[in-house]
PDB file of C-alpha atoms in Angstrom:
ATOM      1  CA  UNK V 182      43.804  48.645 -45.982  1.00 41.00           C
ATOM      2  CA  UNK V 183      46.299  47.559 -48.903  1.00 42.00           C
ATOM      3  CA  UNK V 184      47.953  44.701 -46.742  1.00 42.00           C
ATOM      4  CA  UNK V 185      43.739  43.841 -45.499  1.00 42.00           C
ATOM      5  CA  UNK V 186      43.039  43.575 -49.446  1.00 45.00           C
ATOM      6  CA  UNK V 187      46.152  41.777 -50.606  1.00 46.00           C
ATOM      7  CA  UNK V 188      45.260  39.110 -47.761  1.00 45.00           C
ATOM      8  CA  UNK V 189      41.404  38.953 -48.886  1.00 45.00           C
ATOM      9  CA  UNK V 190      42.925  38.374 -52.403  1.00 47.00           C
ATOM     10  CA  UNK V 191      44.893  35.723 -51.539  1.00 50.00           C
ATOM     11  CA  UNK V 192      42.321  33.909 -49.390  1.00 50.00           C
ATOM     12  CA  UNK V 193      39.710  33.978 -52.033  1.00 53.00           C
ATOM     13  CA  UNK V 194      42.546  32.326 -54.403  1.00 53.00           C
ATOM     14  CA  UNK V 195      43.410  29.731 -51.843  1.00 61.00           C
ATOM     15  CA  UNK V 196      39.253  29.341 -51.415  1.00 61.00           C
ATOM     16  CA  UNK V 197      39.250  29.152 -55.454  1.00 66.00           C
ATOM     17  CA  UNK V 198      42.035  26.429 -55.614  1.00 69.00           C
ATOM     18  CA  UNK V 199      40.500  24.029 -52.627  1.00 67.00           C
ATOM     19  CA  UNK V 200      36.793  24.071 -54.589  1.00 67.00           C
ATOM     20  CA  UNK V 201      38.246  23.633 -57.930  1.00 72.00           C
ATOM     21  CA  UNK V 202      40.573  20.568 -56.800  1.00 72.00           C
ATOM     22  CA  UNK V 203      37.542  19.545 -54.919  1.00 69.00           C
ATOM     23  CA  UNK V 204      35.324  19.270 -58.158  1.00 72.00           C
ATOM     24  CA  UNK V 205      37.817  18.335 -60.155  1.00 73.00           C
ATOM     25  CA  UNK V 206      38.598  14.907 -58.201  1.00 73.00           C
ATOM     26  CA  UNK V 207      34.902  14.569 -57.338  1.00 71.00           C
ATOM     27  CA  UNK V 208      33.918  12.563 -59.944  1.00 74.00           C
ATOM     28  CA  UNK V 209      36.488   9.804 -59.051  1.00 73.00           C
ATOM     29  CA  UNK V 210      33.821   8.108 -56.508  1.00 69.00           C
ATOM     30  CA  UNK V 211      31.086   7.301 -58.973  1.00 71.00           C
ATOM     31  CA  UNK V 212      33.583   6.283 -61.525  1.00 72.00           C
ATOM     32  CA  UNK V 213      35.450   3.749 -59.495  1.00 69.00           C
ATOM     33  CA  UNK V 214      32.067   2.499 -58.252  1.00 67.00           C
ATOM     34  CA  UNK V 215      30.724   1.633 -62.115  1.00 68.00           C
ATOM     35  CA  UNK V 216      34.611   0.658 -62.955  1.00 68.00           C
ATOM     36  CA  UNK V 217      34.081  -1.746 -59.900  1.00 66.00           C
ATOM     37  CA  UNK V 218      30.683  -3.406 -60.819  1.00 65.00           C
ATOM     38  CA  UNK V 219      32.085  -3.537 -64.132  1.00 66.00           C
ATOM     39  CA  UNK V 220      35.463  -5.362 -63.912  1.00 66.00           C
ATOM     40  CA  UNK V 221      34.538  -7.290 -60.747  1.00 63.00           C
ATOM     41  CA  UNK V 222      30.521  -8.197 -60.037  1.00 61.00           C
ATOM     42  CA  UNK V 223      30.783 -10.493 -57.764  1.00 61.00           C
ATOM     43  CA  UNK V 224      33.147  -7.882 -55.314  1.00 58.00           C
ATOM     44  CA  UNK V 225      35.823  -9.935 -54.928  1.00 62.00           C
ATOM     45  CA  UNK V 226      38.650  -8.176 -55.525  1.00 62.00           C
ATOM     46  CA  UNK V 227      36.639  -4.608 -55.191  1.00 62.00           C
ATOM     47  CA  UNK V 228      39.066  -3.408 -51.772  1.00 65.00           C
ATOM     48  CA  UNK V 229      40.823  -1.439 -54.513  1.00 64.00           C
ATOM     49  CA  UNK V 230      38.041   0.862 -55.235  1.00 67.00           C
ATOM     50  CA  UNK V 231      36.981   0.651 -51.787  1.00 70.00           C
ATOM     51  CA  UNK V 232      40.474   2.537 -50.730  1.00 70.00           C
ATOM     52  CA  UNK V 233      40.187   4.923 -53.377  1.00 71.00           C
ATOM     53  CA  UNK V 234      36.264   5.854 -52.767  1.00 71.00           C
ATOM     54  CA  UNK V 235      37.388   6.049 -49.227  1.00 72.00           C
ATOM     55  CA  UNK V 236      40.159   8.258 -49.929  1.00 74.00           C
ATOM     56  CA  UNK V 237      38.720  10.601 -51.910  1.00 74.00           C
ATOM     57  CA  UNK V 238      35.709  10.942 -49.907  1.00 73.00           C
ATOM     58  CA  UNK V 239      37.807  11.838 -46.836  1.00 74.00           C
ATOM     59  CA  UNK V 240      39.699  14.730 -49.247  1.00 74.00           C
ATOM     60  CA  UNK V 241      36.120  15.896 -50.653  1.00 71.00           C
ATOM     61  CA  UNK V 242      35.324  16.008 -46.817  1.00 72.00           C
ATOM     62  CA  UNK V 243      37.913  18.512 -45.723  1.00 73.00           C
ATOM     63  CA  UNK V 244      37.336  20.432 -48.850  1.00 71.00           C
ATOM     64  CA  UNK V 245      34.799  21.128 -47.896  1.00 69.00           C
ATOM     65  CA  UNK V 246      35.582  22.261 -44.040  1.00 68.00           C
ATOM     66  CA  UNK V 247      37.955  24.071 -45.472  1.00 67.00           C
ATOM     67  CA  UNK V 248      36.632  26.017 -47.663  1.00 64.00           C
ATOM     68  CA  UNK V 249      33.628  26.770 -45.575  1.00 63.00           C
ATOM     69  CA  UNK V 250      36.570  28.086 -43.328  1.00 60.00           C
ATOM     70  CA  UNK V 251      37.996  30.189 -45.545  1.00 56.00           C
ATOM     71  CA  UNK V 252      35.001  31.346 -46.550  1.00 52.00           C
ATOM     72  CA  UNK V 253      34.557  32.817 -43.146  1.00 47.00           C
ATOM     73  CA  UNK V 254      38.149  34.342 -42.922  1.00 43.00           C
ATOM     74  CA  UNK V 255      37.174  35.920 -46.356  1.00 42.00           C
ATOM     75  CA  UNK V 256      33.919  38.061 -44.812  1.00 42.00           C
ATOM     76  CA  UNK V 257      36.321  39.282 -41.717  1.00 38.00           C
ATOM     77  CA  UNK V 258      38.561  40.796 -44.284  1.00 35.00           C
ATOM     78  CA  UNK V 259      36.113  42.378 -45.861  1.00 38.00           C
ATOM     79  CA  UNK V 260      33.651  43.270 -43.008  1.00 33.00           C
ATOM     80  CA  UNK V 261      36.364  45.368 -41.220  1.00 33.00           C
ATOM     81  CA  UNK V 262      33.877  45.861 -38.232  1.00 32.00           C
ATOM     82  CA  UNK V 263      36.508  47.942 -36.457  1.00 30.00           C
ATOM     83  CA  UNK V 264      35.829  50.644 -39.309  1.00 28.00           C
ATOM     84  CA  UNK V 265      32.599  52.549 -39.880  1.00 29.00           C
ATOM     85  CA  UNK V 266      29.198  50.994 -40.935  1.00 34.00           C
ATOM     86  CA  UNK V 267      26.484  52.911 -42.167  1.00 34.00           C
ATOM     87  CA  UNK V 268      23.084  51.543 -43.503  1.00 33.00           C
ATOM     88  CA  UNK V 269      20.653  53.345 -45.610  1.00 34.00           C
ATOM     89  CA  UNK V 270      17.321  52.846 -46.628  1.00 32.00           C
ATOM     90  CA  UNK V 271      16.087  54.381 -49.942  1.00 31.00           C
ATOM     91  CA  UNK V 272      12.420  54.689 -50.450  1.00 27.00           C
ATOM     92  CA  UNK V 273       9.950  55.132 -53.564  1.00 24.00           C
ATOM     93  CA  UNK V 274      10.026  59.241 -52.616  1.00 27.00           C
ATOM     94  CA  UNK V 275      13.317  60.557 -52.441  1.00 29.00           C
ATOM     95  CA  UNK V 276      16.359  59.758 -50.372  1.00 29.00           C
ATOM     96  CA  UNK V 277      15.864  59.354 -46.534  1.00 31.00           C
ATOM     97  CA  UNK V 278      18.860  58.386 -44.567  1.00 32.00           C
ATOM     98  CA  UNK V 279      18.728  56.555 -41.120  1.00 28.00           C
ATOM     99  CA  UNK V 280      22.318  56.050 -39.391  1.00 30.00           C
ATOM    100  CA  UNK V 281      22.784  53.004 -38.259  1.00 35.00           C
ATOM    101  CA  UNK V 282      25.635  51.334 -35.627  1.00 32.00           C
ATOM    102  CA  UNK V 283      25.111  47.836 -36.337  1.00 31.00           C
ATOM    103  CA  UNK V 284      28.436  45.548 -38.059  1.00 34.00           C
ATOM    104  CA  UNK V 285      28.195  45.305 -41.473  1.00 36.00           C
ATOM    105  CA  UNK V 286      27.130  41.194 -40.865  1.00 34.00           C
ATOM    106  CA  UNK V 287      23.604  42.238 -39.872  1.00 35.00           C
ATOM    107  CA  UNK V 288      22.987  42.382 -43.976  1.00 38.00           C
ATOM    108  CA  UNK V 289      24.683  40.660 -46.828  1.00 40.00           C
ATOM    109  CA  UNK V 290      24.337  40.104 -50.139  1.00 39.00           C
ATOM    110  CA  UNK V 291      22.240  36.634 -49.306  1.00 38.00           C
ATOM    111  CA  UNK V 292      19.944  39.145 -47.602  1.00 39.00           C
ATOM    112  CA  UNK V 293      19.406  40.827 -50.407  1.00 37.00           C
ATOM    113  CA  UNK V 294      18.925  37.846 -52.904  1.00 36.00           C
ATOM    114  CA  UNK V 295      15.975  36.411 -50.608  1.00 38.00           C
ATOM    115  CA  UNK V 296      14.894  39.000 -49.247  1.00 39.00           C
ATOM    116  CA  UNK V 297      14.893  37.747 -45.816  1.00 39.00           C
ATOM    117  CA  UNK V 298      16.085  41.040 -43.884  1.00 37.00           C
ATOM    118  CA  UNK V 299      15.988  40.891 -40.298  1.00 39.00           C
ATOM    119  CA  UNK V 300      11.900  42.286 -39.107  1.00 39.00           C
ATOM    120  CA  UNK V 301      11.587  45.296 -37.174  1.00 37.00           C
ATOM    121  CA  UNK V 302      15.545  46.570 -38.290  1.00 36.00           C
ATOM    122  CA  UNK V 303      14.762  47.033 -41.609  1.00 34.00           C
ATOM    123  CA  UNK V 304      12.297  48.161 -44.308  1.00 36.00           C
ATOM    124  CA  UNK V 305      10.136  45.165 -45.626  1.00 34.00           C
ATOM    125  CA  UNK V 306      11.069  47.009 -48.815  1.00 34.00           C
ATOM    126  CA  UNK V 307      14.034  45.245 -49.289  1.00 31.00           C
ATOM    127  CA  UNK V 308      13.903  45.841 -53.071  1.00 31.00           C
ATOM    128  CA  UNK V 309      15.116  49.367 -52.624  1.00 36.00           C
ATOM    129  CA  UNK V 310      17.991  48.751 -49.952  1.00 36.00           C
ATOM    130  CA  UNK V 311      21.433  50.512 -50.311  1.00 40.00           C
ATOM    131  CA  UNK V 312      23.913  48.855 -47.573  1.00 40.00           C
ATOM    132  CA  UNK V 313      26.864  50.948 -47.782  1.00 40.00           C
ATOM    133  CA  UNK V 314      29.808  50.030 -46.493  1.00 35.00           C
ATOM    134  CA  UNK V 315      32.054  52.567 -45.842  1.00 33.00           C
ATOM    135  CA  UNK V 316      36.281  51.611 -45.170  1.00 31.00           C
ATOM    136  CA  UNK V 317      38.471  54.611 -45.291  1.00 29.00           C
ATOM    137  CA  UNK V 318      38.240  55.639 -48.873  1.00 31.00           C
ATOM    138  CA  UNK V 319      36.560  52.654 -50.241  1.00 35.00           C
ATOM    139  CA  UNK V 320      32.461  52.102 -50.513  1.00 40.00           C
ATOM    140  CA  UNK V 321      30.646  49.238 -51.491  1.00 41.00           C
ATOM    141  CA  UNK V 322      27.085  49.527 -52.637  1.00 42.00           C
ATOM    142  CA  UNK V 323      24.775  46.040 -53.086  1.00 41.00           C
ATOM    143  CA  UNK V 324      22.099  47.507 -54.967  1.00 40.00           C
ATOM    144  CA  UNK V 325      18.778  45.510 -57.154  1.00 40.00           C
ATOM    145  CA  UNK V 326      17.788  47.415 -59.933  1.00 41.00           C
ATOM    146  CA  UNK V 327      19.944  50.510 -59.569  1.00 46.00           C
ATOM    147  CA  UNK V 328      22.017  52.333 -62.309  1.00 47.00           C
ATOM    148  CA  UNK V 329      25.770  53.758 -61.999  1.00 48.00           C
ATOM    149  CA  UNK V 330      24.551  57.353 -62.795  1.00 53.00           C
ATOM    150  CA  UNK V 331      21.784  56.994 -59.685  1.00 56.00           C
ATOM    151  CA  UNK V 332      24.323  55.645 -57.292  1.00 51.00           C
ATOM    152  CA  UNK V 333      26.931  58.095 -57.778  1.00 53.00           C
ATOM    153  CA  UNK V 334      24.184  60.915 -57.527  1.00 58.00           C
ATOM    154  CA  UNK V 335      22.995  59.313 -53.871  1.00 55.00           C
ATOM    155  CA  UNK V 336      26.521  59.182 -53.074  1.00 54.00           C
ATOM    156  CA  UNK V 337      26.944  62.859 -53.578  1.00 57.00           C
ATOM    157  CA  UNK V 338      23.911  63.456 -51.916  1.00 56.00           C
ATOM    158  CA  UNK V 339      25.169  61.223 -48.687  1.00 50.00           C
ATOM    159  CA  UNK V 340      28.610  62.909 -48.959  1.00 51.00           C
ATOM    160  CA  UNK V 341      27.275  66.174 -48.323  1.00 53.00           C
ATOM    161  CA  UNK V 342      24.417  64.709 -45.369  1.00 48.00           C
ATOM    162  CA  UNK V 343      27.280  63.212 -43.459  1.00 46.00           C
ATOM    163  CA  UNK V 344      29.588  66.321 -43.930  1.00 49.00           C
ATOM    164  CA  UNK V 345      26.584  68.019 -42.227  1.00 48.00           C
ATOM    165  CA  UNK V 346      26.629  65.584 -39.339  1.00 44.00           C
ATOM    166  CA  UNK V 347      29.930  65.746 -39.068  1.00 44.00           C
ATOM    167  CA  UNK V 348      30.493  62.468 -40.300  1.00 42.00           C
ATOM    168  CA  UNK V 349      33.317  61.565 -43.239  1.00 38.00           C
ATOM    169  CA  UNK V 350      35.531  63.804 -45.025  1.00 37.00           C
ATOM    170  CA  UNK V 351      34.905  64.432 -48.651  1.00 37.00           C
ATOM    171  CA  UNK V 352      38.274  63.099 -49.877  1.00 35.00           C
ATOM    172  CA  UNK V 353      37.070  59.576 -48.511  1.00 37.00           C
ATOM    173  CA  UNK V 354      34.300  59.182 -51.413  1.00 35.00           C
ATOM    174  CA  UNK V 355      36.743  61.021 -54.396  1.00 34.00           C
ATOM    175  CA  UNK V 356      36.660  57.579 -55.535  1.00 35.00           C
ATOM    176  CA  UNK V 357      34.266  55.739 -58.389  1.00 35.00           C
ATOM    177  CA  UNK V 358      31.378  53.488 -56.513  1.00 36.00           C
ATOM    178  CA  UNK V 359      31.746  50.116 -56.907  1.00 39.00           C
ATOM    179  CA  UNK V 360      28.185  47.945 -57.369  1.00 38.00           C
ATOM    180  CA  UNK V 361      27.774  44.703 -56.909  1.00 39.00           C
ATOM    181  CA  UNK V 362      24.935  43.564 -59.128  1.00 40.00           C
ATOM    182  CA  UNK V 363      22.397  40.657 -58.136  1.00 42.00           C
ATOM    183  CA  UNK V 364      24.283  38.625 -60.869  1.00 46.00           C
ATOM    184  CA  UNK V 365      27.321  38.383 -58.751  1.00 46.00           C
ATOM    185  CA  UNK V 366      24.936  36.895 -56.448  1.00 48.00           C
ATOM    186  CA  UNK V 367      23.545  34.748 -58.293  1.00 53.00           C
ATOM    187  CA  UNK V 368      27.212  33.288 -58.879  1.00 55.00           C
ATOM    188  CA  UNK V 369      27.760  32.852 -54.794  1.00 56.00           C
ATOM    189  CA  UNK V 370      23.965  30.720 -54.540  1.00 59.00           C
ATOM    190  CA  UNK V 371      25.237  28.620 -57.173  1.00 63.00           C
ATOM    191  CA  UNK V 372      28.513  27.651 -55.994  1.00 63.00           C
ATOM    192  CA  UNK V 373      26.187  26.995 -52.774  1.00 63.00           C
ATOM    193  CA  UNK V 374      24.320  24.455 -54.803  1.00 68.00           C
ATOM    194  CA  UNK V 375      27.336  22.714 -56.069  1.00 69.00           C
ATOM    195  CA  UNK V 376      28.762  22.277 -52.431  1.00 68.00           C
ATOM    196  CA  UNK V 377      25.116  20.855 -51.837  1.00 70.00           C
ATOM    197  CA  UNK V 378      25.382  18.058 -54.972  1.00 75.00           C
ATOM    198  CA  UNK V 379      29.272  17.527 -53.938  1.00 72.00           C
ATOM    199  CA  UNK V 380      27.531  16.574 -50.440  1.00 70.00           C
ATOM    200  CA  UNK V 381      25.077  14.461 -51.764  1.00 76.00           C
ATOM    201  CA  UNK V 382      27.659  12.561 -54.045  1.00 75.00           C
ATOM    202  CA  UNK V 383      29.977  12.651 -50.975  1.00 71.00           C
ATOM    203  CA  UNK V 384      27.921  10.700 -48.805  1.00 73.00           C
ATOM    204  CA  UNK V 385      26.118   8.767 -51.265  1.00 75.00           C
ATOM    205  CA  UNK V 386      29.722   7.496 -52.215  1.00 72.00           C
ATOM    206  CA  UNK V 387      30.290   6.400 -48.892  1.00 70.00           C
ATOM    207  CA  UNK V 388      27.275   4.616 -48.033  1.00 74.00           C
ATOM    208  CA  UNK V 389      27.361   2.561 -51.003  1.00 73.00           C
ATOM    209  CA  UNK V 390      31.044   2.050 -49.916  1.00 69.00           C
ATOM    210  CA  UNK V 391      30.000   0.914 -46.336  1.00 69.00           C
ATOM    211  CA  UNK V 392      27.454  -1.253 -48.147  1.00 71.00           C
ATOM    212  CA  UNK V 393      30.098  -2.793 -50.225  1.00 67.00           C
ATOM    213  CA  UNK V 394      32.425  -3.503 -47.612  1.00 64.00           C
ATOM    214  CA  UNK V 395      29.920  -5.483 -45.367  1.00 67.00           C
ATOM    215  CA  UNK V 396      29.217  -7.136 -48.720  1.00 58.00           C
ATOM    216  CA  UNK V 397      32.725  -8.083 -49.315  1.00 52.00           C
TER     217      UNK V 397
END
């Protein structure tokens, strides 16, 4: 598990490093396209900016493959599908627990955010889900509107349920919870919205380059 969370670290860095270099160098397009029309309206000598736009459009490109690639390497580290998966549905009236087989991919924190749960796996009550992940002495818990003290008191309450079925060990949940708040979310839907406008700017940038060139 150590060597599993020393290589998620370093894949979200090397994630990190490709978006920021990405964004970063984005903003070279639309500035050599006004530095272009600027210094040289009548595109004579524009095959200058042309190579750079071009350039640069082909880097934002594979940033973007990339990172989407990473991005995938970064949810098998921390899926672990070869460990155990439980899901648990809390309702308005106490705790009822359903054990469930299915890889921890079924649900995510996306899921969660648009509450767009699979039909007829799940509660339509997706507002009071707990998906807890559970990776030899380490749980996750996405939660909505749930407060440390009520989380460790369901986790209690689960330790001792699945010490009845015969499930986990005690030792394995001696550990602090760790939420992950809708805020965190938030964070991942906007990065998806800046890969959207880097997109947009991406291929806008090369149309008006393809335009240019059949200009020229």
């Amino acid at each position: 598990m150590l060597e599993n969370s020393r290589s998620e670290q370093s894949v979200e860095l090397s994630v990190k490093t490709l978006w920021w270099a990405g964004l970063i160098i984005l903003p070279i397009m639309p500035l050599c396209l006004i530095m272009g029309f600027i210094t040289d309206p009548n595109f004579k000598e524009f095959e200058g900016f042309v190579l750079i736009i071009t350039i640069v459009a082909i880097f934002e490109v594979l940033v973007l493959v990339l990172v989407f690639l990473r991005r995938d390497v970064v949810k098998r580290f921390t899926a672990d599908v070869s460990t155990r998966s439980l899901v648990f549905n809390e309702y308005w009236r106490g705790l009822r627990v359903v054990k469930r087989s299915y890889p921890f991919e079924t649900i995510n924190k996306f899921d969660l955010i648009f509450k767009n749960v699979p039909k007829g796996r799940y509660s339509h009550e997706i507002a009071k889900f707990l998906v807890l992940t559970f990776q030899s002495e380490k749980m996750k818990v996405f939660s909505s509107k749930l407060d440390q003290d009520n989380i460790e008191s369901w986790g209690r309450q689960l330790n001792t349920l699945l010490q009845d079925q015969g499930g986990f060990p005690a030792e394995n949940f001696a550990e602090p919870l760790e939420p992950h708040w809708p805020n965190r979310d938030q964070k991942s839907l906007k990065i998806v919205l800046l890969f959207l406008l880097i997109s947009i700017i991406t291929i806008g940038s090369i149309l008006i380059t393809l335009v240019l060139l059949e200009v020229i």
